[in-house]
């Protein structure tokens, strides 16, 4: 089974905020800075985006790579969850099709899952995930 090609990309929403919060204080900006610090020196690519369209799940990130699954997580803690995000991104880079099973993910990223999208090159007849 092939591993993803190129770097795992961590995309952090920097615009979502609590309903009463100011955009300048968006927790995603804090999370972005923490992930950048945690990922420094690695092959991971960390980038901001204005919106991931998951506004009800404040503090949202996606993990993706060419030929790998895309994972979307929300309800993250801007101050505490950067290490877990980086650990999972590194594991995705080493996993077949970038797929890390639920039991092998950091605990905080088990409950914050929004979506898991298979890559175009993974399409078994039964739709199952890579083993």
Short mmCIF file of N, CA, C and O in Angstrom, two decimals:
data_model
loop_
_atom_site.label_atom_id
_atom_site.label_comp_id
_atom_site.label_asym_id
_atom_site.label_seq_id
_atom_site.Cartn_x
_atom_site.Cartn_y
_atom_site.Cartn_z
N UNK A 1 0.85 -1.19 0.00
CA UNK A 1 0.00 0.00 0.00
C UNK A 1 0.89 1.25 0.00
O UNK A 1 1.85 1.29 0.74
N UNK A 2 0.53 2.23 -0.77
CA UNK A 2 1.38 3.42 -0.86
C UNK A 2 1.19 4.40 0.31
O UNK A 2 0.11 4.54 0.85
N UNK A 3 2.29 5.04 0.64
CA UNK A 3 2.24 6.12 1.62
C UNK A 3 1.95 7.41 0.86
O UNK A 3 2.18 7.50 -0.35
N UNK A 4 1.45 8.44 1.55
CA UNK A 4 1.20 9.71 0.88
C UNK A 4 2.49 10.27 0.27
O UNK A 4 3.59 9.98 0.73
N UNK A 5 2.31 11.08 -0.75
CA UNK A 5 3.42 11.73 -1.44
C UNK A 5 3.56 13.15 -0.89
O UNK A 5 2.58 13.84 -0.71
N UNK A 6 4.79 13.55 -0.65
CA UNK A 6 5.01 14.92 -0.19
C UNK A 6 4.63 15.10 1.27
O UNK A 6 4.33 14.14 1.98
N UNK A 7 4.61 16.34 1.70
CA UNK A 7 4.37 16.61 3.12
C UNK A 7 2.90 16.47 3.52
O UNK A 7 2.01 16.59 2.68
N UNK A 8 2.69 16.21 4.78
CA UNK A 8 1.35 16.33 5.35
C UNK A 8 1.13 17.81 5.61
O UNK A 8 2.00 18.50 6.15
N UNK A 9 -0.05 18.29 5.24
CA UNK A 9 -0.37 19.71 5.37
C UNK A 9 -1.40 19.87 6.49
O UNK A 9 -2.44 19.22 6.48
N UNK A 10 -1.08 20.73 7.43
CA UNK A 10 -2.01 21.08 8.51
C UNK A 10 -2.57 22.45 8.18
O UNK A 10 -1.83 23.43 8.08
N UNK A 11 -3.88 22.52 7.98
CA UNK A 11 -4.55 23.78 7.67
C UNK A 11 -5.38 24.18 8.88
O UNK A 11 -6.18 23.38 9.37
N UNK A 12 -5.17 25.39 9.36
CA UNK A 12 -5.84 25.87 10.57
C UNK A 12 -6.77 27.03 10.22
O UNK A 12 -6.35 28.00 9.61
N UNK A 13 -8.04 26.91 10.61
CA UNK A 13 -8.99 28.00 10.42
C UNK A 13 -8.63 29.12 11.39
O UNK A 13 -8.54 28.91 12.59
N UNK A 14 -8.42 30.31 10.85
CA UNK A 14 -8.04 31.44 11.70
C UNK A 14 -9.16 32.47 11.83
O UNK A 14 -8.94 33.55 12.38
N UNK A 15 -10.36 32.14 11.35
CA UNK A 15 -11.44 33.12 11.44
C UNK A 15 -12.58 32.70 12.36
O UNK A 15 -13.36 33.55 12.77
N UNK A 16 -12.70 31.41 12.67
CA UNK A 16 -13.83 31.01 13.51
C UNK A 16 -13.65 31.54 14.93
O UNK A 16 -12.54 31.68 15.43
N UNK A 17 -14.76 31.85 15.53
CA UNK A 17 -14.73 32.45 16.87
C UNK A 17 -16.05 32.19 17.56
O UNK A 17 -17.03 31.82 16.93
N UNK A 18 -16.05 32.37 18.85
CA UNK A 18 -17.30 32.27 19.61
C UNK A 18 -18.24 33.38 19.12
O UNK A 18 -17.79 34.43 18.65
N UNK A 19 -19.53 33.14 19.21
CA UNK A 19 -20.51 34.09 18.67
C UNK A 19 -20.28 35.52 19.15
O UNK A 19 -20.42 36.46 18.40
N UNK A 20 -19.90 35.68 20.39
CA UNK A 20 -19.71 37.03 20.94
C UNK A 20 -18.26 37.52 20.84
O UNK A 20 -17.95 38.64 21.19
N UNK A 21 -17.38 36.68 20.33
CA UNK A 21 -15.97 37.03 20.27
C UNK A 21 -15.60 37.90 19.09
O UNK A 21 -16.27 37.89 18.05
N UNK A 22 -14.53 38.62 19.23
CA UNK A 22 -14.02 39.47 18.16
C UNK A 22 -13.15 38.63 17.23
O UNK A 22 -12.44 37.73 17.67
N UNK A 23 -13.21 38.90 15.94
CA UNK A 23 -12.42 38.15 14.97
C UNK A 23 -10.93 38.23 15.27
O UNK A 23 -10.19 37.28 15.06
N UNK A 24 -10.48 39.35 15.77
CA UNK A 24 -9.05 39.50 16.09
C UNK A 24 -8.60 38.53 17.17
O UNK A 24 -7.43 38.18 17.25
N UNK A 25 -9.55 38.09 18.00
CA UNK A 25 -9.22 37.16 19.09
C UNK A 25 -9.60 35.72 18.74
O UNK A 25 -9.78 34.90 19.63
N UNK A 26 -9.73 35.40 17.46
CA UNK A 26 -10.11 34.05 17.05
C UNK A 26 -9.14 33.03 17.64
O UNK A 26 -7.93 33.17 17.48
N UNK A 27 -9.65 32.00 18.31
CA UNK A 27 -8.76 31.01 18.92
C UNK A 27 -7.91 30.25 17.89
O UNK A 27 -6.85 29.74 18.22
N UNK A 28 -8.37 30.19 16.65
CA UNK A 28 -7.58 29.53 15.61
C UNK A 28 -6.24 30.18 15.40
O UNK A 28 -5.26 29.52 15.05
N UNK A 29 -6.15 31.47 15.62
CA UNK A 29 -4.86 32.17 15.47
C UNK A 29 -3.89 31.70 16.55
O UNK A 29 -2.70 31.52 16.29
N UNK A 30 -4.40 31.49 17.74
CA UNK A 30 -3.57 30.98 18.83
C UNK A 30 -3.15 29.54 18.53
O UNK A 30 -1.99 29.17 18.71
N UNK A 31 -4.10 28.73 18.04
CA UNK A 31 -3.78 27.35 17.69
C UNK A 31 -2.76 27.29 16.55
O UNK A 31 -1.83 26.50 16.60
N UNK A 32 -2.91 28.14 15.55
CA UNK A 32 -1.95 28.18 14.45
C UNK A 32 -0.54 28.44 14.97
O UNK A 32 0.40 27.72 14.61
N UNK A 33 -0.38 29.42 15.83
CA UNK A 33 0.94 29.74 16.37
C UNK A 33 1.51 28.57 17.16
O UNK A 33 2.70 28.25 17.05
N UNK A 34 0.66 27.90 17.93
CA UNK A 34 1.12 26.75 18.73
C UNK A 34 1.52 25.59 17.83
O UNK A 34 2.54 24.92 18.08
N UNK A 35 0.77 25.34 16.77
CA UNK A 35 1.10 24.25 15.85
C UNK A 35 2.38 24.58 15.10
O UNK A 35 3.24 23.71 14.91
N UNK A 36 2.54 25.82 14.67
CA UNK A 36 3.78 26.22 13.99
C UNK A 36 4.99 25.98 14.88
O UNK A 36 6.02 25.46 14.42
N UNK A 37 4.88 26.32 16.13
CA UNK A 37 5.97 26.11 17.08
C UNK A 37 6.25 24.61 17.27
O UNK A 37 7.39 24.17 17.23
N UNK A 38 5.19 23.85 17.45
CA UNK A 38 5.32 22.40 17.68
C UNK A 38 5.89 21.68 16.45
O UNK A 38 6.63 20.71 16.57
N UNK A 39 5.55 22.15 15.26
CA UNK A 39 5.97 21.49 14.01
C UNK A 39 7.31 22.01 13.49
O UNK A 39 7.82 21.48 12.50
N UNK A 40 7.87 23.01 14.14
CA UNK A 40 9.13 23.61 13.66
C UNK A 40 10.20 22.53 13.49
O UNK A 40 10.37 21.66 14.33
N UNK A 41 10.89 22.58 12.35
CA UNK A 41 11.96 21.63 12.07
C UNK A 41 11.50 20.32 11.47
O UNK A 41 12.32 19.48 11.13
N UNK A 42 10.19 20.12 11.35
CA UNK A 42 9.67 18.89 10.75
C UNK A 42 9.40 19.12 9.27
O UNK A 42 9.52 20.23 8.77
N UNK A 43 8.97 18.08 8.59
CA UNK A 43 8.62 18.21 7.18
C UNK A 43 7.16 18.62 6.98
O UNK A 43 6.69 18.74 5.85
N UNK A 44 6.44 18.83 8.06
CA UNK A 44 5.03 19.22 7.96
C UNK A 44 4.90 20.64 7.41
O UNK A 44 5.75 21.49 7.66
N UNK A 45 3.83 20.87 6.67
CA UNK A 45 3.51 22.22 6.19
C UNK A 45 2.34 22.71 7.03
O UNK A 45 1.32 22.03 7.14
N UNK A 46 2.48 23.87 7.63
CA UNK A 46 1.42 24.45 8.46
C UNK A 46 0.99 25.74 7.78
O UNK A 46 1.83 26.58 7.44
N UNK A 47 -0.33 25.88 7.58
CA UNK A 47 -0.82 27.07 6.89
C UNK A 47 -2.15 27.51 7.47
O UNK A 47 -2.95 26.69 7.92
N UNK A 48 -2.40 28.81 7.44
CA UNK A 48 -3.71 29.32 7.88
C UNK A 48 -4.69 29.33 6.71
O UNK A 48 -4.29 29.34 5.54
N UNK A 49 -5.95 29.34 7.03
CA UNK A 49 -6.99 29.60 6.04
C UNK A 49 -8.05 30.45 6.71
O UNK A 49 -8.24 30.39 7.93
N UNK A 50 -8.72 31.26 5.92
CA UNK A 50 -9.73 32.14 6.48
C UNK A 50 -10.94 31.39 6.99
O UNK A 50 -11.58 31.82 7.92
N UNK A 51 -11.27 30.27 6.37
CA UNK A 51 -12.47 29.56 6.80
C UNK A 51 -12.46 28.12 6.32
O UNK A 51 -12.11 27.85 5.18
N UNK A 52 -12.84 27.21 7.20
CA UNK A 52 -13.05 25.81 6.83
C UNK A 52 -14.54 25.47 6.82
O UNK A 52 -14.91 24.31 6.69
N UNK A 53 -15.40 26.49 7.01
CA UNK A 53 -16.86 26.34 6.95
C UNK A 53 -17.41 25.35 7.97
O UNK A 53 -18.34 24.61 7.69
N UNK A 54 -16.83 25.35 9.15
CA UNK A 54 -17.32 24.52 10.25
C UNK A 54 -17.52 25.44 11.46
O UNK A 54 -17.03 25.18 12.54
N UNK A 55 -18.23 26.51 11.24
CA UNK A 55 -18.32 27.60 12.21
C UNK A 55 -18.88 27.19 13.57
O UNK A 55 -18.60 27.84 14.56
N UNK A 56 -19.65 26.12 13.63
CA UNK A 56 -20.19 25.68 14.92
C UNK A 56 -19.19 24.84 15.70
O UNK A 56 -19.47 24.48 16.84
N UNK A 57 -18.05 24.52 15.12
CA UNK A 57 -17.03 23.71 15.79
C UNK A 57 -15.74 24.54 15.87
O UNK A 57 -14.75 24.25 15.22
N UNK A 58 -15.79 25.60 16.64
CA UNK A 58 -14.69 26.57 16.73
C UNK A 58 -13.36 25.88 17.02
O UNK A 58 -13.29 24.92 17.79
N UNK A 59 -12.33 26.39 16.41
CA UNK A 59 -10.97 25.87 16.50
C UNK A 59 -10.87 24.58 15.70
O UNK A 59 -10.87 23.47 16.23
N UNK A 60 -10.78 24.74 14.38
CA UNK A 60 -10.84 23.63 13.44
C UNK A 60 -9.55 23.52 12.62
O UNK A 60 -8.97 24.52 12.23
N UNK A 61 -9.12 22.27 12.38
CA UNK A 61 -7.95 22.02 11.54
C UNK A 61 -8.24 20.87 10.59
O UNK A 61 -9.09 20.02 10.87
N UNK A 62 -7.54 20.87 9.47
CA UNK A 62 -7.57 19.71 8.58
C UNK A 62 -6.15 19.21 8.41
O UNK A 62 -5.18 19.96 8.51
N UNK A 63 -6.03 17.90 8.18
CA UNK A 63 -4.76 17.25 7.88
C UNK A 63 -4.95 16.57 6.54
O UNK A 63 -5.92 15.83 6.35
N UNK A 64 -4.03 16.79 5.61
CA UNK A 64 -4.15 16.18 4.29
C UNK A 64 -2.78 16.03 3.66
O UNK A 64 -1.81 16.67 4.09
N UNK A 65 -2.72 15.18 2.65
CA UNK A 65 -1.51 15.01 1.86
C UNK A 65 -1.90 14.40 0.52
O UNK A 65 -2.97 13.78 0.41
N UNK A 66 -1.06 14.55 -0.46
CA UNK A 66 -1.33 13.97 -1.77
C UNK A 66 -1.32 12.46 -1.64
O UNK A 66 -0.35 11.86 -1.19
N UNK A 67 -2.43 11.84 -2.01
CA UNK A 67 -2.55 10.38 -1.91
C UNK A 67 -2.93 9.89 -0.53
O UNK A 67 -2.96 8.69 -0.29
N UNK A 68 -3.23 10.81 0.38
CA UNK A 68 -3.60 10.43 1.74
C UNK A 68 -5.00 10.87 2.10
O UNK A 68 -5.58 11.75 1.45
N UNK A 69 -5.53 10.27 3.13
CA UNK A 69 -6.82 10.68 3.67
C UNK A 69 -6.75 12.13 4.11
O UNK A 69 -5.69 12.63 4.47
N UNK A 70 -7.91 12.79 4.11
CA UNK A 70 -8.05 14.12 4.70
C UNK A 70 -8.88 13.96 5.95
O UNK A 70 -9.93 13.32 5.94
N UNK A 71 -8.38 14.50 7.04
CA UNK A 71 -9.09 14.48 8.32
C UNK A 71 -9.46 15.90 8.70
O UNK A 71 -8.65 16.82 8.52
N UNK A 72 -10.65 16.09 9.26
CA UNK A 72 -11.11 17.40 9.70
C UNK A 72 -11.53 17.28 11.17
O UNK A 72 -12.34 16.40 11.50
N UNK A 73 -10.95 18.12 12.01
CA UNK A 73 -11.22 18.10 13.45
C UNK A 73 -11.68 19.47 13.91
O UNK A 73 -11.19 20.49 13.42
N UNK A 74 -12.57 19.49 14.89
CA UNK A 74 -13.04 20.75 15.46
C UNK A 74 -13.14 20.67 16.96
O UNK A 74 -12.86 19.64 17.57
N UNK A 75 -13.54 21.77 17.55
CA UNK A 75 -13.67 21.89 19.01
C UNK A 75 -12.35 21.65 19.72
O UNK A 75 -12.31 21.08 20.81
N UNK A 76 -11.25 22.07 19.09
CA UNK A 76 -9.94 21.88 19.69
C UNK A 76 -9.65 22.97 20.70
O UNK A 76 -10.22 24.06 20.64
N UNK A 77 -8.76 22.69 21.62
CA UNK A 77 -8.32 23.66 22.61
C UNK A 77 -7.10 24.38 22.03
O UNK A 77 -6.06 23.76 21.78
N UNK A 78 -7.23 25.67 21.82
CA UNK A 78 -6.17 26.45 21.17
C UNK A 78 -4.85 26.42 21.93
O UNK A 78 -3.78 26.55 21.32
N UNK A 79 -4.90 26.23 23.22
CA UNK A 79 -3.68 26.27 24.03
C UNK A 79 -3.10 24.88 24.31
O UNK A 79 -1.92 24.75 24.60
N UNK A 80 -3.91 23.84 24.21
CA UNK A 80 -3.45 22.52 24.65
C UNK A 80 -3.31 21.46 23.56
O UNK A 80 -2.58 20.48 23.76
N UNK A 81 -3.96 21.62 22.43
CA UNK A 81 -4.06 20.50 21.49
C UNK A 81 -3.06 20.49 20.34
O UNK A 81 -3.05 19.54 19.55
N UNK A 82 -2.21 21.48 20.25
CA UNK A 82 -1.21 21.51 19.15
C UNK A 82 -0.32 20.27 19.13
O UNK A 82 -0.10 19.70 18.05
N UNK A 83 0.19 19.79 20.26
CA UNK A 83 1.04 18.59 20.21
C UNK A 83 0.31 17.38 19.63
O UNK A 83 0.89 16.61 18.85
N UNK A 84 -0.97 17.21 19.96
CA UNK A 84 -1.74 16.08 19.44
C UNK A 84 -1.93 16.21 17.93
O UNK A 84 -1.82 15.22 17.20
N UNK A 85 -2.20 17.41 17.45
CA UNK A 85 -2.38 17.63 16.02
C UNK A 85 -1.09 17.29 15.27
O UNK A 85 -1.10 16.60 14.25
N UNK A 86 0.03 17.75 15.78
CA UNK A 86 1.32 17.49 15.12
C UNK A 86 1.67 16.01 15.17
O UNK A 86 2.13 15.44 14.18
N UNK A 87 1.41 15.34 16.30
CA UNK A 87 1.67 13.90 16.40
C UNK A 87 0.87 13.13 15.35
O UNK A 87 1.39 12.24 14.67
N UNK A 88 -0.41 13.47 15.22
CA UNK A 88 -1.24 12.77 14.25
C UNK A 88 -0.78 13.09 12.82
O UNK A 88 -0.74 12.19 11.97
N UNK A 89 -0.42 14.32 12.53
CA UNK A 89 0.04 14.67 11.19
C UNK A 89 1.30 13.87 10.83
O UNK A 89 1.43 13.38 9.70
N UNK A 90 2.20 13.71 11.77
CA UNK A 90 3.41 12.91 11.52
C UNK A 90 3.05 11.44 11.31
O UNK A 90 3.62 10.77 10.44
N UNK A 91 2.09 10.93 12.05
CA UNK A 91 1.65 9.54 11.88
C UNK A 91 0.98 9.35 10.52
O UNK A 91 1.19 8.32 9.86
N UNK A 92 0.21 10.32 10.08
CA UNK A 92 -0.43 10.25 8.76
C UNK A 92 0.61 10.16 7.66
O UNK A 92 0.42 9.44 6.67
N UNK A 93 1.71 10.88 7.80
CA UNK A 93 2.77 10.88 6.79
C UNK A 93 3.39 9.50 6.64
O UNK A 93 3.88 9.17 5.56
N UNK A 94 3.36 8.69 7.68
CA UNK A 94 3.98 7.37 7.66
C UNK A 94 3.00 6.22 7.39
O UNK A 94 3.41 5.10 7.15
N UNK A 95 1.72 6.51 7.44
CA UNK A 95 0.70 5.46 7.32
C UNK A 95 0.30 5.21 5.87
O UNK A 95 0.33 6.12 5.04
N UNK A 96 -0.08 3.99 5.58
CA UNK A 96 -0.59 3.67 4.25
C UNK A 96 -1.81 4.52 3.95
O UNK A 96 -2.74 4.58 4.77
N UNK A 97 -1.78 5.19 2.81
CA UNK A 97 -2.84 6.11 2.40
C UNK A 97 -3.08 7.20 3.44
O UNK A 97 -4.14 7.82 3.46
N UNK A 98 -2.14 7.45 4.30
CA UNK A 98 -2.29 8.48 5.33
C UNK A 98 -3.36 8.18 6.34
O UNK A 98 -3.80 9.06 7.07
N UNK A 99 -3.77 6.92 6.43
CA UNK A 99 -4.87 6.54 7.31
C UNK A 99 -4.35 6.04 8.66
O UNK A 99 -3.66 5.04 8.74
N UNK A 100 -4.71 6.76 9.71
CA UNK A 100 -4.37 6.35 11.07
C UNK A 100 -5.68 5.91 11.73
O UNK A 100 -6.61 6.71 11.85
N UNK A 101 -5.78 4.64 12.14
CA UNK A 101 -7.01 4.15 12.76
C UNK A 101 -7.38 4.93 14.03
O UNK A 101 -6.51 5.46 14.72
N UNK A 102 -8.65 4.95 14.32
CA UNK A 102 -9.19 5.69 15.45
C UNK A 102 -8.43 5.38 16.74
O UNK A 102 -8.04 6.27 17.47
N UNK A 103 -8.18 4.10 17.01
CA UNK A 103 -7.54 3.70 18.27
C UNK A 103 -6.10 4.20 18.37
O UNK A 103 -5.56 4.27 19.47
N UNK A 104 -5.48 4.53 17.25
CA UNK A 104 -4.09 5.00 17.25
C UNK A 104 -3.95 6.51 17.24
O UNK A 104 -2.84 7.04 17.22
N UNK A 105 -5.06 7.23 17.24
CA UNK A 105 -5.04 8.70 17.23
C UNK A 105 -4.94 9.21 18.67
O UNK A 105 -5.43 8.59 19.60
N UNK A 106 -4.32 10.38 18.86
CA UNK A 106 -4.34 10.99 20.19
C UNK A 106 -5.79 11.14 20.65
O UNK A 106 -6.69 11.43 19.85
N UNK A 107 -6.03 10.91 21.92
CA UNK A 107 -7.40 10.86 22.44
C UNK A 107 -8.23 12.09 22.09
O UNK A 107 -9.39 11.97 21.71
N UNK A 108 -7.66 13.27 22.18
CA UNK A 108 -8.42 14.49 21.88
C UNK A 108 -8.89 14.51 20.43
O UNK A 108 -9.92 15.11 20.12
N UNK A 109 -8.19 13.79 19.55
CA UNK A 109 -8.57 13.77 18.15
C UNK A 109 -9.47 12.58 17.80
O UNK A 109 -9.83 12.38 16.66
N UNK A 110 -9.86 11.85 18.80
CA UNK A 110 -10.87 10.80 18.60
C UNK A 110 -12.26 11.40 18.69
O UNK A 110 -13.14 11.04 17.94
N UNK A 111 -12.43 12.33 19.62
CA UNK A 111 -13.76 12.89 19.84
C UNK A 111 -14.03 14.15 19.02
O UNK A 111 -15.16 14.54 18.84
N UNK A 112 -12.99 14.79 18.50
CA UNK A 112 -13.19 16.02 17.76
C UNK A 112 -13.34 15.83 16.26
O UNK A 112 -13.37 16.79 15.50
N UNK A 113 -13.45 14.58 15.81
CA UNK A 113 -13.53 14.28 14.38
C UNK A 113 -14.81 14.85 13.76
O UNK A 113 -15.89 14.67 14.30
N UNK A 114 -14.64 15.53 12.65
CA UNK A 114 -15.78 16.03 11.87
C UNK A 114 -15.94 15.19 10.60
O UNK A 114 -17.04 14.80 10.25
N UNK A 115 -14.82 14.94 9.93
CA UNK A 115 -14.89 14.17 8.68
C UNK A 115 -13.57 13.46 8.42
O UNK A 115 -12.51 13.89 8.87
N UNK A 116 -13.69 12.39 7.65
CA UNK A 116 -12.53 11.64 7.16
C UNK A 116 -12.85 11.33 5.70
O UNK A 116 -13.83 10.65 5.41
N UNK A 117 -12.04 11.87 4.81
CA UNK A 117 -12.30 11.74 3.38
C UNK A 117 -11.19 10.92 2.73
O UNK A 117 -10.02 11.29 2.83
N UNK A 118 -11.53 9.82 2.06
CA UNK A 118 -10.49 9.00 1.44
C UNK A 118 -9.88 9.70 0.23
O UNK A 118 -10.53 10.52 -0.42
N UNK A 119 -8.64 9.36 -0.06
CA UNK A 119 -7.99 9.94 -1.23
C UNK A 119 -8.56 9.32 -2.51
O UNK A 119 -9.11 8.21 -2.47
N UNK A 120 -8.40 9.99 -3.64
CA UNK A 120 -8.93 9.46 -4.90
C UNK A 120 -8.35 8.08 -5.26
O UNK A 120 -9.03 7.29 -5.91
N UNK A 121 -7.14 7.79 -4.81
CA UNK A 121 -6.51 6.52 -5.20
C UNK A 121 -6.89 5.36 -4.27
O UNK A 121 -6.37 4.27 -4.41
N UNK A 122 -7.79 5.57 -3.33
CA UNK A 122 -8.25 4.49 -2.45
C UNK A 122 -9.74 4.26 -2.69
O UNK A 122 -10.56 5.10 -2.32
N UNK A 123 -10.09 3.16 -3.31
CA UNK A 123 -11.50 2.91 -3.57
C UNK A 123 -11.80 1.41 -3.64
O UNK A 123 -12.10 0.87 -4.69
N UNK A 124 -11.74 0.72 -2.50
CA UNK A 124 -12.09 -0.70 -2.50
C UNK A 124 -13.60 -0.85 -2.74
O UNK A 124 -14.38 0.06 -2.47
N UNK A 125 -13.98 -1.99 -3.26
CA UNK A 125 -15.38 -2.22 -3.58
C UNK A 125 -16.32 -2.07 -2.39
O UNK A 125 -17.44 -1.60 -2.53
N UNK A 126 -15.85 -2.47 -1.21
CA UNK A 126 -16.72 -2.40 -0.02
C UNK A 126 -16.61 -1.06 0.71
O UNK A 126 -17.28 -0.83 1.70
N UNK A 127 -15.74 -0.14 0.23
CA UNK A 127 -15.61 1.17 0.85
C UNK A 127 -14.84 1.19 2.16
O UNK A 127 -14.80 2.21 2.84
N UNK A 128 -14.24 0.07 2.52
CA UNK A 128 -13.55 0.01 3.81
C UNK A 128 -12.29 0.85 3.83
O UNK A 128 -11.74 1.21 2.79
N UNK A 129 -11.84 1.17 5.02
CA UNK A 129 -10.59 1.91 5.21
C UNK A 129 -9.40 0.97 5.02
O UNK A 129 -9.56 -0.25 5.14
N UNK A 130 -8.22 1.51 4.75
CA UNK A 130 -7.04 0.66 4.63
C UNK A 130 -6.79 -0.11 5.93
O UNK A 130 -7.04 0.40 7.02
N UNK A 131 -6.30 -1.31 5.80
CA UNK A 131 -6.00 -2.13 6.99
C UNK A 131 -4.57 -1.92 7.40
O UNK A 131 -3.73 -1.55 6.67
#
